[in-house]
Coordinates of C-alpha atoms in Angstrom, one line a residue:
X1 CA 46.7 -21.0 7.1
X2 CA 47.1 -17.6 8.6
X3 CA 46.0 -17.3 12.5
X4 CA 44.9 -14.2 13.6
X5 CA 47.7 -11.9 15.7
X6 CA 47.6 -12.4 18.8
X7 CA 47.2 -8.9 21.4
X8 CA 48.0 -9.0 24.4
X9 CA 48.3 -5.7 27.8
X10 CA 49.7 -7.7 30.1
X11 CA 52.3 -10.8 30.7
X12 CA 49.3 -12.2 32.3
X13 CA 47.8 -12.6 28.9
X14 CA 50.6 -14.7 27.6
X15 CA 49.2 -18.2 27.1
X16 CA 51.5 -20.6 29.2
X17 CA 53.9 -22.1 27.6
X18 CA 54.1 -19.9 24.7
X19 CA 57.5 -19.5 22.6
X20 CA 59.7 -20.1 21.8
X21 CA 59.3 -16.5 20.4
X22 CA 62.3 -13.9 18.5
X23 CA 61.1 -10.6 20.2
X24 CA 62.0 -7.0 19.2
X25 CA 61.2 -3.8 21.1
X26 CA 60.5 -0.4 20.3
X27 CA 58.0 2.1 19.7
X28 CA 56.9 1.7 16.0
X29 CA 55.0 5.1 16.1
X30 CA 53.6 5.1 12.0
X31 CA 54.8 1.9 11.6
X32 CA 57.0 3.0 8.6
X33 CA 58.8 1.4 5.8
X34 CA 62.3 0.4 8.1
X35 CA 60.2 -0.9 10.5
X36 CA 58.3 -3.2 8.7
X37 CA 61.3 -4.1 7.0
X38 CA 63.0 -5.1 10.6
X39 CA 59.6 -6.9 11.2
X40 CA 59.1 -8.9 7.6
X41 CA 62.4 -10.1 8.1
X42 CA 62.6 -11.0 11.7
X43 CA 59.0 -12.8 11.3
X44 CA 60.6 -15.2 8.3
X45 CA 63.8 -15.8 10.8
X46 CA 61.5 -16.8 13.5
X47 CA 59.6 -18.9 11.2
X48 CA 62.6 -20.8 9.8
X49 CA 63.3 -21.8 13.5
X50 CA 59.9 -22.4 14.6
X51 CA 59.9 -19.5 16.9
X52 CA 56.8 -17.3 17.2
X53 CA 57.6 -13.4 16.5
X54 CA 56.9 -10.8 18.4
X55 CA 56.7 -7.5 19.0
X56 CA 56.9 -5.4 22.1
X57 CA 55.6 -2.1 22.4
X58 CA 54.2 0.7 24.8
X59 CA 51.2 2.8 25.4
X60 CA 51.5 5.7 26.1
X61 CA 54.7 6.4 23.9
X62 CA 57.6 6.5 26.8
X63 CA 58.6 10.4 26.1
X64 CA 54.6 11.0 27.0
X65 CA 55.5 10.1 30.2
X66 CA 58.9 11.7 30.8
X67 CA 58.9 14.4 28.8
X68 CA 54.8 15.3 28.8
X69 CA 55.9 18.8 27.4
X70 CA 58.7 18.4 24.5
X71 CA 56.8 14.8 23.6
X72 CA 56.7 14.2 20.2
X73 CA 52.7 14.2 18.2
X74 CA 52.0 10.6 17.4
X75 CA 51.9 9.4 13.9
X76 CA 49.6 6.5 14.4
X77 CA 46.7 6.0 17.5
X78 CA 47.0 2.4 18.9
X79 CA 44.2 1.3 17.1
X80 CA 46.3 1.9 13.7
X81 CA 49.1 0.8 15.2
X82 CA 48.6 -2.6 16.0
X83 CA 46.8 -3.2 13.0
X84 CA 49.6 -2.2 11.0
X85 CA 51.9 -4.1 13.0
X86 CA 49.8 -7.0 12.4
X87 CA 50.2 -6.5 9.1
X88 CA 53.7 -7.4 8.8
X89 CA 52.9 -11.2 9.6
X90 CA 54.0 -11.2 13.6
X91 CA 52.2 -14.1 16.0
X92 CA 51.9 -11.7 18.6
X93 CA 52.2 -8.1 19.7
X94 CA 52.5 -7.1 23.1
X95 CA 51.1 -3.3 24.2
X96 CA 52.6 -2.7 27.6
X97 CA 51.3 0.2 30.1
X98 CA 54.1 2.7 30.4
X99 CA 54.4 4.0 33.8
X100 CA 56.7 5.5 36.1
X101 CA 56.6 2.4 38.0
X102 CA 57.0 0.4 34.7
X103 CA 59.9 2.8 33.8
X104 CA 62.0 2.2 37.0
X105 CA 63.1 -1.6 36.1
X106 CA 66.3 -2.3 36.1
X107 CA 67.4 -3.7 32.7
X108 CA 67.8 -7.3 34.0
X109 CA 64.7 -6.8 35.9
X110 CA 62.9 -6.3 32.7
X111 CA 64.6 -8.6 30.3
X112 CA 64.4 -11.6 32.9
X113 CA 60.5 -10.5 33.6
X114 CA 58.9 -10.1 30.5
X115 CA 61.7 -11.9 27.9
X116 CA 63.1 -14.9 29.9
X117 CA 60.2 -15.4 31.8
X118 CA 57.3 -14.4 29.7
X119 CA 57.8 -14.8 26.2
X120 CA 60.6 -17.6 26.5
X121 CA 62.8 -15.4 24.0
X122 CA 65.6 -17.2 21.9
X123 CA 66.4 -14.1 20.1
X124 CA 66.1 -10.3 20.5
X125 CA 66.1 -7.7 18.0
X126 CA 67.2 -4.7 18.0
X127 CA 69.3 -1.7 16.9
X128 CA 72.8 -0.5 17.9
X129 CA 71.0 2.6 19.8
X130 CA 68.4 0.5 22.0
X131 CA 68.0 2.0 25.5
X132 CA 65.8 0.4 28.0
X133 CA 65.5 -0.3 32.1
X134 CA 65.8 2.3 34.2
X135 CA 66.9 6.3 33.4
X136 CA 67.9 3.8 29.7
X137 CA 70.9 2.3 31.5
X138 CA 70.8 -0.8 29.1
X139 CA 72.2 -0.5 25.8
X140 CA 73.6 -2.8 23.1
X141 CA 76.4 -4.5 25.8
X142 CA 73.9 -4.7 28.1
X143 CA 71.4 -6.6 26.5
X144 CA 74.9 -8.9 24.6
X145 CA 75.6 -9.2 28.3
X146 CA 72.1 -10.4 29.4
X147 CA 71.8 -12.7 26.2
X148 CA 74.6 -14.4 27.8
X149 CA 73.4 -15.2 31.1
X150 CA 70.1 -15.8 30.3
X151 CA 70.6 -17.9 27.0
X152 CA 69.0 -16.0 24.4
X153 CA 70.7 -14.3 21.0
X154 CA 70.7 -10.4 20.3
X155 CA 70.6 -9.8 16.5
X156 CA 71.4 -6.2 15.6
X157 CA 69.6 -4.9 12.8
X158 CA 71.4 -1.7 11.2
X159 CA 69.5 1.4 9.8
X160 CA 67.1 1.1 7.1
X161 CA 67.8 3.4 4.0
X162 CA 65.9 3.5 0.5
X163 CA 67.7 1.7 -2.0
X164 CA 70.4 3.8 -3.8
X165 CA 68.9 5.1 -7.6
X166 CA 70.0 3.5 -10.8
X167 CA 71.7 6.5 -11.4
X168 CA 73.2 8.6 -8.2
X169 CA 74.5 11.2 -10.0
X170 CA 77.4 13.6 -8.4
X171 CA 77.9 14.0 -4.7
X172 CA 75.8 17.0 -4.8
X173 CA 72.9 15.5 -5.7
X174 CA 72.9 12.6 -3.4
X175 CA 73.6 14.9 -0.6
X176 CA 70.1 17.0 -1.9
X177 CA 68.1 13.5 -2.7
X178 CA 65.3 13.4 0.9
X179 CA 65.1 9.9 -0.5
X180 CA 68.5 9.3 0.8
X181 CA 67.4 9.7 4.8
X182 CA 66.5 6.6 6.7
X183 CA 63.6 6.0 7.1
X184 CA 62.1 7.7 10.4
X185 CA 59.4 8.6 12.3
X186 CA 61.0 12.0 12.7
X187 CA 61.1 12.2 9.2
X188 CA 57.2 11.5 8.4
X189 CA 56.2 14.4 11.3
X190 CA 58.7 16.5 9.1
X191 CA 56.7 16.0 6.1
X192 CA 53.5 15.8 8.2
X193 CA 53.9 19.0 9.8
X194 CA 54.5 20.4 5.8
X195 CA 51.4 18.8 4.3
X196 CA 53.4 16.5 2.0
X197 CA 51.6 13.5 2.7
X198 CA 52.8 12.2 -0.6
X199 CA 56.7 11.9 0.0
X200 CA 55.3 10.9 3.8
X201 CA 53.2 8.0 1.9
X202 CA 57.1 7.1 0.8
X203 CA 58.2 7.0 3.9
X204 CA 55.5 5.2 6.0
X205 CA 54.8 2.8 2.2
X206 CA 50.9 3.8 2.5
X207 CA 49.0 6.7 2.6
X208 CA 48.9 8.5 6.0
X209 CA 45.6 8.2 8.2
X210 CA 43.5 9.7 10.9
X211 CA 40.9 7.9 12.5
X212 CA 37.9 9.3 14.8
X213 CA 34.2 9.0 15.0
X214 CA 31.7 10.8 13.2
X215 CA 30.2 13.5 15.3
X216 CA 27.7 16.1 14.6
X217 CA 28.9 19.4 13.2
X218 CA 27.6 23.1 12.1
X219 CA 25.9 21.6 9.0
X220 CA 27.1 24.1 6.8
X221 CA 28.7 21.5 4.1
X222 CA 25.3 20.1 3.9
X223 CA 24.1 23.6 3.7
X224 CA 26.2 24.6 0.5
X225 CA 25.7 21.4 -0.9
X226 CA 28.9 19.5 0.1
X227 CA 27.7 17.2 3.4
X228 CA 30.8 16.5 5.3
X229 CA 32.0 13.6 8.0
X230 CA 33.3 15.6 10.7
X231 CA 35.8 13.6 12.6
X232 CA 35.5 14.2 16.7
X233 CA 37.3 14.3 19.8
X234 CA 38.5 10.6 20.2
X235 CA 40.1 11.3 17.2
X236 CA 43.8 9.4 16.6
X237 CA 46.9 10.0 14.1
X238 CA 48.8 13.0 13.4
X239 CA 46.7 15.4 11.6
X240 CA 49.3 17.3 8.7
X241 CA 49.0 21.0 8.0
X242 CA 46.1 22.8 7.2
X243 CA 44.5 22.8 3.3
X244 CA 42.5 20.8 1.0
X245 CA 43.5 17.1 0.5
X246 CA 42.5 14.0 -2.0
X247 CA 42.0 10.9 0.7
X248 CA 39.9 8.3 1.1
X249 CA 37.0 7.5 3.3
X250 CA 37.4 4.2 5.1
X251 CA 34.2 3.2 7.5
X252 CA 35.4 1.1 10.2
X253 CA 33.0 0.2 12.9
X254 CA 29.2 1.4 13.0
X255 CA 27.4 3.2 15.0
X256 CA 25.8 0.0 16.5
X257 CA 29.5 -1.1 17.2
X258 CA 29.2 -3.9 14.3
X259 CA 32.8 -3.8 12.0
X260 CA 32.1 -2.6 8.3
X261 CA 33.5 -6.1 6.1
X262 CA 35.2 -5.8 3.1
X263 CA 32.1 -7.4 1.1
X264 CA 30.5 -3.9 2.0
X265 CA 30.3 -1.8 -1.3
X266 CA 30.4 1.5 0.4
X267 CA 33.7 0.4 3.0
X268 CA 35.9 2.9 1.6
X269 CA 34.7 6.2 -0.8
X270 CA 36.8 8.9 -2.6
X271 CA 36.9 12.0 -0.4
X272 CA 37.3 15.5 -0.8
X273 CA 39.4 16.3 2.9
X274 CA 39.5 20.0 4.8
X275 CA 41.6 20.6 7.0
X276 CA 41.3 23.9 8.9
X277 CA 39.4 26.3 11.0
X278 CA 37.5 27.3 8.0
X279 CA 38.4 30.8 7.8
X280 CA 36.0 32.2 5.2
X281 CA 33.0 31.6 8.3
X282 CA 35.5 32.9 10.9
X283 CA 36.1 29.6 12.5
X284 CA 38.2 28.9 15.6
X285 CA 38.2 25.0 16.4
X286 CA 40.5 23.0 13.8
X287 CA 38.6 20.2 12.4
X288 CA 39.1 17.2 10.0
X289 CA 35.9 17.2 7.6
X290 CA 35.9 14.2 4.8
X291 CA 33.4 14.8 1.7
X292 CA 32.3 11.7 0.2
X293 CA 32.3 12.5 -3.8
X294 CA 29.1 12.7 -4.9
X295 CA 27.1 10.9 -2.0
X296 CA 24.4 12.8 0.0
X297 CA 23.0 10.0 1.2
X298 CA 25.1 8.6 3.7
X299 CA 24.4 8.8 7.5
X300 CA 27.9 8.5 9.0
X301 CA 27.3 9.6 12.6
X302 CA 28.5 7.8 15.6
X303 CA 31.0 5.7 13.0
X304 CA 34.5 5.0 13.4
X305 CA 36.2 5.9 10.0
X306 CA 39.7 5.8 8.9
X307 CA 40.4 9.1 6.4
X308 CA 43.8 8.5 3.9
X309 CA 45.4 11.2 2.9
X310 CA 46.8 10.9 -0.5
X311 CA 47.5 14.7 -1.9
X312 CA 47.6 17.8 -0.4
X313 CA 45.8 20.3 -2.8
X314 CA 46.1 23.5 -2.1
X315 CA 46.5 25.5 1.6
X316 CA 43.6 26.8 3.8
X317 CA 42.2 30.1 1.9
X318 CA 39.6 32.8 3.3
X319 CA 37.4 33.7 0.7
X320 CA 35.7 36.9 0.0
X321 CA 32.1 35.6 -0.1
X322 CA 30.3 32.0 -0.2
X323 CA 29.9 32.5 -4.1
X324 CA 33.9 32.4 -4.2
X325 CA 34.0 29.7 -1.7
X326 CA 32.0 27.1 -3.9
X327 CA 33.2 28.1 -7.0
X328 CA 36.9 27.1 -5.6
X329 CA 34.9 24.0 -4.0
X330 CA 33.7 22.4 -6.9
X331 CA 37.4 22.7 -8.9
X332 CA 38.7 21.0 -5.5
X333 CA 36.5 17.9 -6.4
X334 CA 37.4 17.4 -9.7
X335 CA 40.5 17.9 -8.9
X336 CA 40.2 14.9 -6.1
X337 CA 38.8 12.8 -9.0
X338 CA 41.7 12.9 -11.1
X339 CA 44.2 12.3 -8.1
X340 CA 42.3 9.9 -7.2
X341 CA 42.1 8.1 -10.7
X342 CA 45.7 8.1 -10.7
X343 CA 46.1 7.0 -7.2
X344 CA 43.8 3.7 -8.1
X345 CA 45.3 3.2 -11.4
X346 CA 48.9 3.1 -10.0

């Protein structure tokens, strides 16, 4: 039996006497493919020792703090994030407020606080770069160092690369292979920030998301015959580059605040997805519009949804008049069909 992951904002929330647990620390911003490889693995050796696993993690992400004006755009809200990270079979995650006054710990302060004391930790996970406590005094030796005193293990866990091809080829074309990076978040807002949210869907091993509420918009899709879900202000995820884009449409919550099950036929619909300021109509505000294929009957308003971008299409385009506009509109959806129909066959 599976038992539901455990969330927890504060030590406080820690049930007493919980642990032992193997912990690991870090960010996981898009939860991508090396870290649920650290996770999978570090959840099966806490289960072959009867440790509970856990991850712990920070809201906002710490550079938000620091560095407010060089911070990096988040990959995944907290919303996706822990449900992602619950995904990868962890007892327990736990989302820590990152403030200032969080941030000046010492590094024993913290590990004796929230690892000895809280979570009862027999082993920590991390990599060779891991920073934490104050100004990141702690490193590796550090937290080797602490281990020692305070009776726990540290297991470093190296980069996480794709596996090498059957055939490499020459030097030349390893050095050219993207596949050959590790996997990073860095990497994913490369692609991102490029619209290729199918070699990003490599790296993160899923399609990229965005998730918002459904809000009110010009009513012009409905207008020209294409109704569109306009995603609002709370929305959450790092939204790629401008264009047309084959996704998916997955409801989430409704408006009445009741979750949308998987027994629900109409949980998740093929979408045609704009991204843009809509140029042909002179717009300014960039939005992200989902249009359900074929479906004019749906009253989406006030619902959290979840949008998965599988293909980018084409870019943004102005377009001399409406007449243009639709024409290029309806070759955009059957396009989506047959993306999509690949996307569910593979």
């Amino acid at each position: 039996m599976i038992l539901p992951v455990q969330r927890w904002n504060d030590l406080a929330d820690v049930p007493s006497g919980f642990g032992p647990s193997v912990v690991t620390i870090g960010n996981f911003d898009g939860v991508h493919r090396g870290h649920v490889s650290v996770l999978t693995r570090m959840c099966a050796d806490a289960r072959a020792v009867g440790a509970r696993a856990v991850a712990v993690t920070f809201t906002p992400h710490p550079l938000q703090v620091h560095r407010p004006d060089s911070a990096p755009e988040l990959i995944t809200g907290d919303e996706d994030r822990l449900e992602l990270l619950a995904e990868t079979g962890l007892d327990a995650v736990l989302l820590l407020p990152y403030t200032l006054d969080f941030a000046r710990q010492t590094p024993q302060e913290f590990v004796e606080r929230y690892l000895v004391d809280g979570l009862r930790t027999r082993t920590v996970v991390v990599g060779r770069d891991v920073r934490f406590g104050w100004q990141n005094s702690g490193d590796l030796s550090t937290m080797v160092a602490l281990g020692e005193r305070y009776g726990f293990d540290v297991e470093v866990i190296e980069d996480v690369t794709p596996a090498p091809a059957a055939d490499p080829g020459s030097a030349e074309d390893q050095a050219a292979d993207p596949l050959r990076r590790r996997w990073s978040s860095t990497w994913t807002r490369e692609l991102l920030e490029a619209g290729d949210v199918v070699q990003a869907a490599r790296v993160l091993g899923r399609p990229h998301r965005v998730r918002g509420t459904v809000v009110h918009g010009d009513a012009r899709g409905r207008e020209l015959g294409y109704p569109t879900a306009n995603l609002g202000g709370d929305l959450t995820g790092m939204v790629p580059a401008d264009g047309v884009y084959a996704g998916w449409l997955r409801r989430v919550r409704r408006a009445d605040g009741t979750p949308v099950t998987a027994q629900d036929s109409d949980r998740v619909l093929p979408a045609a997805v704009s991204i843009g300021t809509n140029p042909t109509f002179d717009g300014q505000e960039r939005r992200v519009e989902a249009y359900v294929l074929d479906r004019d009957d749906l009253d989406l308003y006030d619902e959290q949804v979840v949008v998965e971008l599988v293909e980018r299409l084409r870019p943004t385009l102005r377009f001399d008049s409406v007449d243009a506009l639709l024409e290029r509109m309806g070759e955009d959806v059957q396009q989506v069909r047959t993306v999509l129909a690949g996307a569910a066959t593979a």
